[in-house]
CSV table of C-alpha atoms in Angstrom, one decimal:
chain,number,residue,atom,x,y,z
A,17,UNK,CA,0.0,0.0,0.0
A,18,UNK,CA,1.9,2.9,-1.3
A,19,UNK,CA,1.5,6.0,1.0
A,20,UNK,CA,0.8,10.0,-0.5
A,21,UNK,CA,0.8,13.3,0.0
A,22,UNK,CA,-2.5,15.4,-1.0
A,23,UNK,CA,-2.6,18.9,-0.6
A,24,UNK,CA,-6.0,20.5,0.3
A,25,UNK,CA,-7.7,23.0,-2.4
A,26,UNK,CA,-10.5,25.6,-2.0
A,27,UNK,CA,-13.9,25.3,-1.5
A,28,UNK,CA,-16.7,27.1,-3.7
A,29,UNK,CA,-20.0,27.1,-2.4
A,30,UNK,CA,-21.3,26.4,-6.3
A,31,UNK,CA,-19.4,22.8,-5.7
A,32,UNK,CA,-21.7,22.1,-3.1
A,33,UNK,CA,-25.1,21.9,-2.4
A,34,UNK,CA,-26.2,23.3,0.9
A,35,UNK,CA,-28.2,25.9,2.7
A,36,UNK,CA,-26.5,28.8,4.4
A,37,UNK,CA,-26.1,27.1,8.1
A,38,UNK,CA,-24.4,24.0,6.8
A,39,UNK,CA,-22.3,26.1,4.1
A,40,UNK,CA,-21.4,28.0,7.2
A,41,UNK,CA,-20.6,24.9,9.4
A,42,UNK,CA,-18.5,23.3,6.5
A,43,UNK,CA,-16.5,26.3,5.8
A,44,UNK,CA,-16.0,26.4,9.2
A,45,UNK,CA,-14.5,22.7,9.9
A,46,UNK,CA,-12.8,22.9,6.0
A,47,UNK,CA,-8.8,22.1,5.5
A,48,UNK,CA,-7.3,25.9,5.0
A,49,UNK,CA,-6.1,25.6,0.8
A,50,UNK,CA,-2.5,24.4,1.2
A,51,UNK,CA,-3.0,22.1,4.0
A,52,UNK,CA,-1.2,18.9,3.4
A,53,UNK,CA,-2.6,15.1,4.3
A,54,UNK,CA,-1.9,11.7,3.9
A,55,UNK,CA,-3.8,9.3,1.7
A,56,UNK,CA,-3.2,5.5,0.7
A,57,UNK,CA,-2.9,4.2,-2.4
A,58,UNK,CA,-7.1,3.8,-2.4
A,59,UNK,CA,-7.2,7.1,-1.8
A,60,UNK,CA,-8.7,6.8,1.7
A,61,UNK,CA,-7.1,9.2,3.7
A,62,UNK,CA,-5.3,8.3,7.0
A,63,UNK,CA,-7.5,9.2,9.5
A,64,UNK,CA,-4.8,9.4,12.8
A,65,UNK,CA,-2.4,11.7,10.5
A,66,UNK,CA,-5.2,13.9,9.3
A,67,UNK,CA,-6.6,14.4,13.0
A,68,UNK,CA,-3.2,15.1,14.2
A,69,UNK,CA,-2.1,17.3,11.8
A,70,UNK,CA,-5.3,19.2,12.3
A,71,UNK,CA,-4.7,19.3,16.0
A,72,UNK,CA,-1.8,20.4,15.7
A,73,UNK,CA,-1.3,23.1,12.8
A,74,UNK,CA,-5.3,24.2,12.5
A,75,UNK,CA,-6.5,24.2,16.5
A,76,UNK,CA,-3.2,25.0,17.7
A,77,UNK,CA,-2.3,29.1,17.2
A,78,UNK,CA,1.4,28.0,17.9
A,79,UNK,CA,1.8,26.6,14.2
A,80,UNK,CA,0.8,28.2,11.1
A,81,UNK,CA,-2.2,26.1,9.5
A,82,UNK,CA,-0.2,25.7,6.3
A,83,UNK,CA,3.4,26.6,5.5
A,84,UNK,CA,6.9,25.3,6.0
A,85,UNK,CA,6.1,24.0,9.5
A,86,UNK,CA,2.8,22.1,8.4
A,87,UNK,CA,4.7,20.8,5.5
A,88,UNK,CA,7.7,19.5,7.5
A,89,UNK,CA,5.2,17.5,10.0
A,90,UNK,CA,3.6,15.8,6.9
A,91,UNK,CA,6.4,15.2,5.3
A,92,UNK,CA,8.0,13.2,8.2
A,93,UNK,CA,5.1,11.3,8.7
A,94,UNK,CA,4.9,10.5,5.0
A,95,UNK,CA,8.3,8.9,5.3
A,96,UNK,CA,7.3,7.4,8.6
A,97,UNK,CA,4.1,5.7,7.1
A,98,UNK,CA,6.0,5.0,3.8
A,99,UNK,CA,8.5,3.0,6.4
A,100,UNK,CA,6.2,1.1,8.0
A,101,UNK,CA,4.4,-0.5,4.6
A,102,UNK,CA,8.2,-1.5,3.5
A,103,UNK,CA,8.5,-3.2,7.1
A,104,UNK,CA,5.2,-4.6,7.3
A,105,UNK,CA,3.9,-2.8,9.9
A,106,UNK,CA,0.3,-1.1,11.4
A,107,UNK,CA,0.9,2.3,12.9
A,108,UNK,CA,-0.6,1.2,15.8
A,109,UNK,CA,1.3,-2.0,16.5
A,110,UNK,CA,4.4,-0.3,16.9
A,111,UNK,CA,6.6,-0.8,19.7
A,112,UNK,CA,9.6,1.3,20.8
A,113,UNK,CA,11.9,-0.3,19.5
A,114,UNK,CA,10.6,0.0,16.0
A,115,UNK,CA,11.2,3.3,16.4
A,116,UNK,CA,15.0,2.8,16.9
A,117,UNK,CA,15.1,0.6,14.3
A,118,UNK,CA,14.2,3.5,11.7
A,119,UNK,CA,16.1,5.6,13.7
A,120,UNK,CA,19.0,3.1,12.7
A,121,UNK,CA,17.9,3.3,9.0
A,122,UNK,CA,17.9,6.8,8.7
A,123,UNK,CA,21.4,7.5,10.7
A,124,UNK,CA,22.9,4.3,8.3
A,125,UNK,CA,21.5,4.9,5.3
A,126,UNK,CA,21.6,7.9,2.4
A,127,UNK,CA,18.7,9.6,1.1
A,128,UNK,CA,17.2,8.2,-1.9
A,129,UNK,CA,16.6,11.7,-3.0
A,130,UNK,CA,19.8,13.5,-2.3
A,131,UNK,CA,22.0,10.0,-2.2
A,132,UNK,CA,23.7,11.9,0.8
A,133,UNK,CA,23.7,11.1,4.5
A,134,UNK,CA,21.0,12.6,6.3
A,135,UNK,CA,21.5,15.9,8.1
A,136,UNK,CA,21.5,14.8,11.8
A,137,UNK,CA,18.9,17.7,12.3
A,138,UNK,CA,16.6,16.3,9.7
A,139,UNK,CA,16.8,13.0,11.6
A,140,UNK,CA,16.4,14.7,15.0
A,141,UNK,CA,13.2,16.8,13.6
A,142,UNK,CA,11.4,13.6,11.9
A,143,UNK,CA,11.8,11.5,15.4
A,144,UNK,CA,10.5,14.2,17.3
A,145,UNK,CA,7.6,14.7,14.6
A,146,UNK,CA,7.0,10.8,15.0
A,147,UNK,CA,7.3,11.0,19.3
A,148,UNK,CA,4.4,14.1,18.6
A,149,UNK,CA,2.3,11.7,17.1
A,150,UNK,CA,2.1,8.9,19.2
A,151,UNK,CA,2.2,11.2,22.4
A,152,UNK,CA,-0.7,12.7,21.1
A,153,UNK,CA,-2.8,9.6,20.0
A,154,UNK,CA,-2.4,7.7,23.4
A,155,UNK,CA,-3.6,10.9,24.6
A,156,UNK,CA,-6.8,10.5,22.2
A,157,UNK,CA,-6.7,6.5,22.9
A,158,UNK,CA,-5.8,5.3,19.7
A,159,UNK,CA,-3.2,3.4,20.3
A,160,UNK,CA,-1.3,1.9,23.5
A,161,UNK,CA,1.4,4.3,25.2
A,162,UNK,CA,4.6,3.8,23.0
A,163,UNK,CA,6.8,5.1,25.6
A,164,UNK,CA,6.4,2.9,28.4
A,165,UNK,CA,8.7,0.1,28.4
A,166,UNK,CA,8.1,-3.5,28.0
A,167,UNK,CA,8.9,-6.0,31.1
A,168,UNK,CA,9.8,-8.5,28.3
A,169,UNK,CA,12.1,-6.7,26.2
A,170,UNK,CA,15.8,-7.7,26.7
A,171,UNK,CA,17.3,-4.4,25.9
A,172,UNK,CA,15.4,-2.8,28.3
A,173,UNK,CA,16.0,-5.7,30.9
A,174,UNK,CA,19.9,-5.3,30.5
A,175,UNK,CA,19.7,-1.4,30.7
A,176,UNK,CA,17.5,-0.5,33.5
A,177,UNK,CA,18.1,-0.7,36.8
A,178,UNK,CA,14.9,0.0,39.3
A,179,UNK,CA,13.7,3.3,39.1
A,180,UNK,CA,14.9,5.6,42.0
A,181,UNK,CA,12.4,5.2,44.6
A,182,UNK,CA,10.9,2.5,43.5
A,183,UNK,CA,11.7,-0.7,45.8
A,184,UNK,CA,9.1,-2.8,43.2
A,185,UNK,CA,11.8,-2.4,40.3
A,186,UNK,CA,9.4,-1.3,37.6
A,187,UNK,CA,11.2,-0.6,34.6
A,188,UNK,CA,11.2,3.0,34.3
A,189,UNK,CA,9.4,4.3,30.8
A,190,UNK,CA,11.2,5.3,27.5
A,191,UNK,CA,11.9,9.3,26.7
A,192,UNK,CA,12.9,11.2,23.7
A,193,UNK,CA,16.0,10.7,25.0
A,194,UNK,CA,16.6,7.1,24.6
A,195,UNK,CA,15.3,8.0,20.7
A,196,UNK,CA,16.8,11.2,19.6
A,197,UNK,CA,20.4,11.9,19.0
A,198,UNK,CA,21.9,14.3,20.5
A,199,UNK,CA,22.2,17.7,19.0
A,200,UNK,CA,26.4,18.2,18.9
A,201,UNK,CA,26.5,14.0,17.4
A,202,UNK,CA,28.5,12.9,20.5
A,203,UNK,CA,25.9,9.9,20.7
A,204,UNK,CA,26.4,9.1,16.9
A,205,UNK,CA,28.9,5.8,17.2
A,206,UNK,CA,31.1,6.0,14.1
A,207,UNK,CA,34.4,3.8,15.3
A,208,UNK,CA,37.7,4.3,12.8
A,209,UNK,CA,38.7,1.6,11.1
A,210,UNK,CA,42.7,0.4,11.8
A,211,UNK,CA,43.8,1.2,8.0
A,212,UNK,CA,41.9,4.7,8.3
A,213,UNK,CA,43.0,5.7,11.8
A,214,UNK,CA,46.5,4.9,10.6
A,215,UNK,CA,46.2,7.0,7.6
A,216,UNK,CA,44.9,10.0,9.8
A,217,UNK,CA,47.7,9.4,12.3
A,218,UNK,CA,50.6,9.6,10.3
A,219,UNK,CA,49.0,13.0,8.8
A,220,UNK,CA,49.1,14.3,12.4
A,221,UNK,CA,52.5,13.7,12.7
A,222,UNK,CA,55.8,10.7,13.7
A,223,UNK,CA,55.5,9.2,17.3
A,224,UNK,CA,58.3,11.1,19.5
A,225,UNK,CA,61.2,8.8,18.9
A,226,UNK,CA,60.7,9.5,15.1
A,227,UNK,CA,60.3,13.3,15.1
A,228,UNK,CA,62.7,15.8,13.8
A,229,UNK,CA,62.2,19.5,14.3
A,230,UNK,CA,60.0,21.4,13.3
A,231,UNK,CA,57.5,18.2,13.2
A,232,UNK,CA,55.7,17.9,16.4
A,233,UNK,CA,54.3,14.3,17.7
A,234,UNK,CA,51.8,16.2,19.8
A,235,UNK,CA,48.1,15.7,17.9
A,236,UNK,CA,49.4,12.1,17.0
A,237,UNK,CA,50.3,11.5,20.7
A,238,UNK,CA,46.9,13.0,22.1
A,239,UNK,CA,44.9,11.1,19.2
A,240,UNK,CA,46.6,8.0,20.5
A,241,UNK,CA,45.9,8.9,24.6
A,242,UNK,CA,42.5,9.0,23.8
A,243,UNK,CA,42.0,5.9,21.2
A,244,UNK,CA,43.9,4.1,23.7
A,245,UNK,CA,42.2,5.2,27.1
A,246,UNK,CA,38.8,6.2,25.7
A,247,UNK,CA,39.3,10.0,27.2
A,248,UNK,CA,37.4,12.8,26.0
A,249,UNK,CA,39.1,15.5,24.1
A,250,UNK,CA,38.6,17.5,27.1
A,251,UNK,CA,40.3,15.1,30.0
A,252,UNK,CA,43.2,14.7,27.5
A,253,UNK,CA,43.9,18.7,27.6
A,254,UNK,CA,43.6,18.6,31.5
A,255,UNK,CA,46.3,16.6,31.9
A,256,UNK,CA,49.6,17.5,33.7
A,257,UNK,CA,53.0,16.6,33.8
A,258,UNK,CA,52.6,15.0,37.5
A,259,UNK,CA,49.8,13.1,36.6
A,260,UNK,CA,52.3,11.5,34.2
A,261,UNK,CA,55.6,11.7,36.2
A,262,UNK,CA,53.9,10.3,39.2
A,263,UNK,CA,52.6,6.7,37.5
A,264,UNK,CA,54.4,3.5,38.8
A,265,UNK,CA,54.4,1.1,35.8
A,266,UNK,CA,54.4,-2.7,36.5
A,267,UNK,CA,56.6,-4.3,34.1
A,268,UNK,CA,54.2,-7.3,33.7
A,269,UNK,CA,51.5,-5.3,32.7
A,270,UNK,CA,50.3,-4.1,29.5
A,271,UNK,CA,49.1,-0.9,30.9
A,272,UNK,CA,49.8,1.7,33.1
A,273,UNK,CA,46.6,3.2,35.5
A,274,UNK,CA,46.1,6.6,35.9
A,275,UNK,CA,43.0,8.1,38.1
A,276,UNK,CA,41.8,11.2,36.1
A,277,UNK,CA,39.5,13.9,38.3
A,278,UNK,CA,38.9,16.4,36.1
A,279,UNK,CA,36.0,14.6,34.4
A,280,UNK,CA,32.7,15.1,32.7
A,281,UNK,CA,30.6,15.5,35.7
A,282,UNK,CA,33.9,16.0,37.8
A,283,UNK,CA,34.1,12.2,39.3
A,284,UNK,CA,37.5,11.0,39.4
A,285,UNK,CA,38.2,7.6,37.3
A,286,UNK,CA,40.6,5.6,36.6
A,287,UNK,CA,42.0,4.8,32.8
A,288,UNK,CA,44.6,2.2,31.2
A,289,UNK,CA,47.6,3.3,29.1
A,290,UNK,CA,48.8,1.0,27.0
A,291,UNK,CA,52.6,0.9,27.8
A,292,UNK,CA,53.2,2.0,23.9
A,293,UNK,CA,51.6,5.1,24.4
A,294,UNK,CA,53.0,5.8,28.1
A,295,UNK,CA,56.3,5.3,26.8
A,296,UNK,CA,56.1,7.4,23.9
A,297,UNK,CA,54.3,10.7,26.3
A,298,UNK,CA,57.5,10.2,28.4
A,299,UNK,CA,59.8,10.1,25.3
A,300,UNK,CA,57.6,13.7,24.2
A,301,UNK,CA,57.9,15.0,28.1
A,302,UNK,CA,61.7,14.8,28.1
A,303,UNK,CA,62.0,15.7,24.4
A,304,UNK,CA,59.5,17.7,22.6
A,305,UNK,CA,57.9,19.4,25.4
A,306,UNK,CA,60.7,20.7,27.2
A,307,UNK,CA,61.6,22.4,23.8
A,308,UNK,CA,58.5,24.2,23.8
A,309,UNK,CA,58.6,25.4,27.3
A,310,UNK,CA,62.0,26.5,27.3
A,311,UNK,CA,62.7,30.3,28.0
A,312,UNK,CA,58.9,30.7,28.8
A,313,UNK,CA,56.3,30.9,31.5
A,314,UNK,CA,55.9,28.1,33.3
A,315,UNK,CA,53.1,25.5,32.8
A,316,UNK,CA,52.2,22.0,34.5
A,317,UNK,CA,49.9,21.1,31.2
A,318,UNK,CA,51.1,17.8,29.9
A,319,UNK,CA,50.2,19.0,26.1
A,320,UNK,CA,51.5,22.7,24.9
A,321,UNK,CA,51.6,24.0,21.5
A,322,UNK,CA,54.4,23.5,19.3
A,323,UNK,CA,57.5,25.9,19.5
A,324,UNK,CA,56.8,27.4,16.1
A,325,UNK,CA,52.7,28.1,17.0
A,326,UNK,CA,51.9,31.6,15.7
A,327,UNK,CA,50.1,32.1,18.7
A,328,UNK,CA,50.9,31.4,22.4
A,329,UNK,CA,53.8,28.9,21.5
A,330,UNK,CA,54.6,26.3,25.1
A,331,UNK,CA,51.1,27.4,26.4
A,332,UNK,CA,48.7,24.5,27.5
A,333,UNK,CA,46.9,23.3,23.7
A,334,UNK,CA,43.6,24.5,23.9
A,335,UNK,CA,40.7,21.8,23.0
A,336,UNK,CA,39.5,23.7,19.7
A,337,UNK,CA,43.3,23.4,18.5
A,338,UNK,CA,43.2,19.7,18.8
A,339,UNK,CA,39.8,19.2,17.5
A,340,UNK,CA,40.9,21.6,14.3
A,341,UNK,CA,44.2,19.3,13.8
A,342,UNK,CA,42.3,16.3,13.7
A,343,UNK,CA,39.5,17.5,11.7
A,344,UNK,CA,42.3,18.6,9.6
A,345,UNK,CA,44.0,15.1,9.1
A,346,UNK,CA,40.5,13.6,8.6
A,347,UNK,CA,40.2,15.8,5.7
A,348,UNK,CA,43.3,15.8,4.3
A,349,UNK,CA,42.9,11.6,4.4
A,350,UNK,CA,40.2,12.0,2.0
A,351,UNK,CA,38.0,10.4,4.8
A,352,UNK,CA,34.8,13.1,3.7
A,353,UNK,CA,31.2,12.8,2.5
A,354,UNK,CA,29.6,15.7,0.4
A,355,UNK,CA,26.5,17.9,2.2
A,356,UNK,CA,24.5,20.7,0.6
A,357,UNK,CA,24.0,24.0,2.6
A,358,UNK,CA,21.9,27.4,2.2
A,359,UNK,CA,24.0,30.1,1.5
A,360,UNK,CA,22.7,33.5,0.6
A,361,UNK,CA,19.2,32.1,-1.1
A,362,UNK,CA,21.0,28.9,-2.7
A,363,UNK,CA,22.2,25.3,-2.2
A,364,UNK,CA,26.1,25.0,-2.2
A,365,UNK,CA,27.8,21.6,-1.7
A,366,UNK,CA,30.7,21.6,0.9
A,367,UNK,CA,33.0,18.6,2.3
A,368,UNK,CA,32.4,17.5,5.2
A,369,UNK,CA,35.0,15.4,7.4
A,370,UNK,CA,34.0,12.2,8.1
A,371,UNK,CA,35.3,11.7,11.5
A,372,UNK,CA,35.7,14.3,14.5
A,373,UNK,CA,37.7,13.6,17.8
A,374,UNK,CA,35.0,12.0,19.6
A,375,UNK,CA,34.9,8.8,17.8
A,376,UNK,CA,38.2,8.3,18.9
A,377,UNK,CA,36.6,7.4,22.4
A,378,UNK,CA,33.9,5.2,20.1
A,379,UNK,CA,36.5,3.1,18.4
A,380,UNK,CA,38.0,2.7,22.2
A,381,UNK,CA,34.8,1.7,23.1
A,382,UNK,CA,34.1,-0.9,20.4
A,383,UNK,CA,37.2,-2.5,20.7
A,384,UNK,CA,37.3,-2.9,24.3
A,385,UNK,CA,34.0,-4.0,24.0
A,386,UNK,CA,35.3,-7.1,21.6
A,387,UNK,CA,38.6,-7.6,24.0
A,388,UNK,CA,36.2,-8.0,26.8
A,389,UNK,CA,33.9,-10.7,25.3
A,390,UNK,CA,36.9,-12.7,24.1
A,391,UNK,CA,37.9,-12.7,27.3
A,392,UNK,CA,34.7,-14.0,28.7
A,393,UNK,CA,33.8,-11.3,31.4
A,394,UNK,CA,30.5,-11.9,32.5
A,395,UNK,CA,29.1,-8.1,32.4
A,396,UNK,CA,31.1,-6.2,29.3
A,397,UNK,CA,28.8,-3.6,29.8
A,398,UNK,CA,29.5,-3.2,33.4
A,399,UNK,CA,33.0,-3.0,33.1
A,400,UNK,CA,33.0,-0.5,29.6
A,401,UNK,CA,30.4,1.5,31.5
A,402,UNK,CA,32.8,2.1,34.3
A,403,UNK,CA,36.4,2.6,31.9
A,404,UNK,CA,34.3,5.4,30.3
A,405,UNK,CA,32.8,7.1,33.2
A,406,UNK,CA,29.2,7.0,32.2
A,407,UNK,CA,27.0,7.1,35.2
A,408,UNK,CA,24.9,4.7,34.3
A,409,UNK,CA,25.4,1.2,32.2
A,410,UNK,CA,22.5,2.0,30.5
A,411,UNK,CA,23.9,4.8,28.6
A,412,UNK,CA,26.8,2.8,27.5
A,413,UNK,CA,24.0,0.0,26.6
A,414,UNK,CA,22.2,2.9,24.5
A,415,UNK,CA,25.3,4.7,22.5
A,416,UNK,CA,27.8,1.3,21.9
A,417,UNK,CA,25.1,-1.8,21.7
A,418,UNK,CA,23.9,-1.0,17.8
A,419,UNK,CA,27.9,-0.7,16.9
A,420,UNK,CA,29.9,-3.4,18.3
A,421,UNK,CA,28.4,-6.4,16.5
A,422,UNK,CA,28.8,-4.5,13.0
A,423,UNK,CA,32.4,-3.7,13.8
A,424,UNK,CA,35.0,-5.4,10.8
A,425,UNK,CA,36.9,-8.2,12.4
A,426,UNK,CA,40.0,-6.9,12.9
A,427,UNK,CA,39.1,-4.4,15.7
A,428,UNK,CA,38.7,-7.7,17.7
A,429,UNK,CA,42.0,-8.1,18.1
A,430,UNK,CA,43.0,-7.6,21.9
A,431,UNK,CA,43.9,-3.5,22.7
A,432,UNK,CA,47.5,-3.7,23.0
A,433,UNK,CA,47.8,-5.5,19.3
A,434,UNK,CA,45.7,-2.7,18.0
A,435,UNK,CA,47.8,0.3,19.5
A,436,UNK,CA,51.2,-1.5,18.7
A,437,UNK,CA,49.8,-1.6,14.7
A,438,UNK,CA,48.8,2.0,15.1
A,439,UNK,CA,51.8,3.3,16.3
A,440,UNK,CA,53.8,1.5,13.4
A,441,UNK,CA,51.8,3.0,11.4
């Protein structure tokens, strides 16, 4: 049953035969011209859309009854409807995690008009379009309440823990939050591949025992800290030299430990160093680093800029100057996609990087994940929840459970194999 959009037309009173009063009534109840519905391919039109759409652009005075806003609510509900008849599905038999399932499709998948990936606003208006909807008709009783979550359903077993307060350990119910991305993509799980983290590696520059001056090893080496550890951009730029010069390294492990306290959320955690990477930040420490500081003002940050910087040279590197350098490698590694943009009244196609800092913490994530499982802990989650700092193992559950299984075999390999590969690289 192939889904379309009709747009509404104007009424004439010649079309229709009436007295005054129900000419009156019916111009009174009419669609506005312009207003846009849904109707199947029999032409009957669908009745929950129509109402809703009604509700929400004609009754409301917060939406114009027709116009770009009207249009955008049909539209995602077009390609909602259109999804549902490719899956098989009544609108009404939906359960949540349908809706993550297209929420999948859309974040995976190009547009078949555009053949470009989906803006990540586009996908973040159409969800909340679609959570609208089914708020609203549980509110009208036409269908069950979408949102509350399912005793039975295994996701939701492994990621809830009782709701606060509530000794009975009802499963607490589903939000836009466990739907939407988030607006600034840190939720969007894109892990780097070995052969194109290499690539952007050796664009940022040689590990410390290979550099010659004027390179500098230090985007490379933070890059590596946080692929390695799984620290945010921001933990990685807090870090002194003490919290470095103060590690005790046991030969017979593969790490070092470090306890981090200036986190998100400022609780103190502890992270792993490969011994690669920890010997290659002492190597830049002794080498690199007390180059840059030399003959200026003192600084405990573990990561200044380069000697040659145009601006503040030895000062503590700043978190937009890493994210720029990476975003910079990513580029320069032809590791891009193609979007269009408004720009002064028209469409102008710019490239886009593919990759930004933050999925170095996801490819962390994935393949710690897989080291984990090989190693046959009994809660992965549990433990990954804890090396990343989430509060909650439900979080990790929500970001990392939809990428790990699709990850290419080779990030399977334990840690230590990966990060000796990458910094050969």
């Amino acid at each position: 049953m192939a889904i379309r959009i009709v747009t509404a037309g104007e009424m004439r009173r010649e079309q229709i035969q009436c007295t005054e009063d129900e000419w009156r009534s019916i111009r009174r109840y009419a669609l506005p011209p312009g207003f846009r519905y849904l109707v199947s391919a029999d032409q009957a039109v669908i009745g929950p859309v129509l109402l809703f759409l009604y509700a929400r652009c004609v009754k409301s005075a917060r939406v114009a009854s027709v116009g770009n806003s009207q249009k955008a609510f049909c539209d995602d509900l077009y390609e909602w409807f259109s999804f549902l008849v490719v899956v098989g599905l009544a609108w009404d038999e939906v359960v949540f995690s349908d809706l993550t399932q297209y929420r999948e499709a859309l974040m995976s998948t190009p547009s078949p008009l555009t053949k470009r990936k989906y803006k990540l606003s586009t996908i973040r208006r159409r969800l909340q379009t679609i959570s609208k909807f089914y708020r609203w008709a549980y509110r009208n009783r036409l269908c069950d309440d979408l949102f509350e979550a399912d005793p039975e359903d295994v996701l939701e077993v492994a990621c809830n823990a009782p709701a606060r307060g509530n000794e009975e350990g009802k499963y607490k119910e589903f939000s836009d939050d466990d739907l939407i991305p988030r607006e600034d993509g840190t939720d969007s799980v894109d892990a780097i591949g070995i052969e194109d983290l290499t690539k952007i590696l050796g664009i940022l520059g040689p590990v410390p025992q290979a550099r010659v001056a004027p390179q500098t090893s230090v985007y490379r080496l933070a890059a590596s800290l946080s692929v390695g550890t799984g620290m945010r951009l921001d933990e990685i730029t807090n870090l002194t030299v003490l919290d470095i010069l103060n590690l005790r390294p046991r030969g017979w492990q593969g790490s070092v430990p470090m306890l981090i306290t200036k986190t998100k959320g400022m609780k103190p955690r502890r992270v792993f160093i490969p011994l690669p990477i920890y010997e290659d930040i002492k190597e830049y420490i002794a080498g690199e680093r007390a180059e840059c500081v030399l003959g200026r003002p003192k600084t405990l940050a573990l990561f200044v800029n380069r000697s040659d910087s145009h601006r503040n040279p030895g000062r503590p590197l700043t978190n937009h100057t890493l994210w720029r350098n990476f975003r910079k490698a990513v580029l320069q590694a032809g590791l891009t996609y193609v979007e269009a943009i408004e720009w002064n009244g028209s469409q102008e196609l710019i490239t886009v990087a593919r990759h930004h800092f933050h999925d170095l913490r996801h490819t962390y994530a994935a393949v710690m994940y897989q080291q984990l499982v090989r190693r046959g802990k009994s809660a992965p989650w549990l433990v990954l929840s804890r090396l990343l700092g989430h509060a909650h193992v439900s979080t990790t559950i929500k970001i990392y459970l939809r990428s790990v299984d699709g990850m290419e075999a080779e990030v399977s390999d334990a840690l230590n194999d990966y990060m000796r590969r990458l910094r050969g690289g």
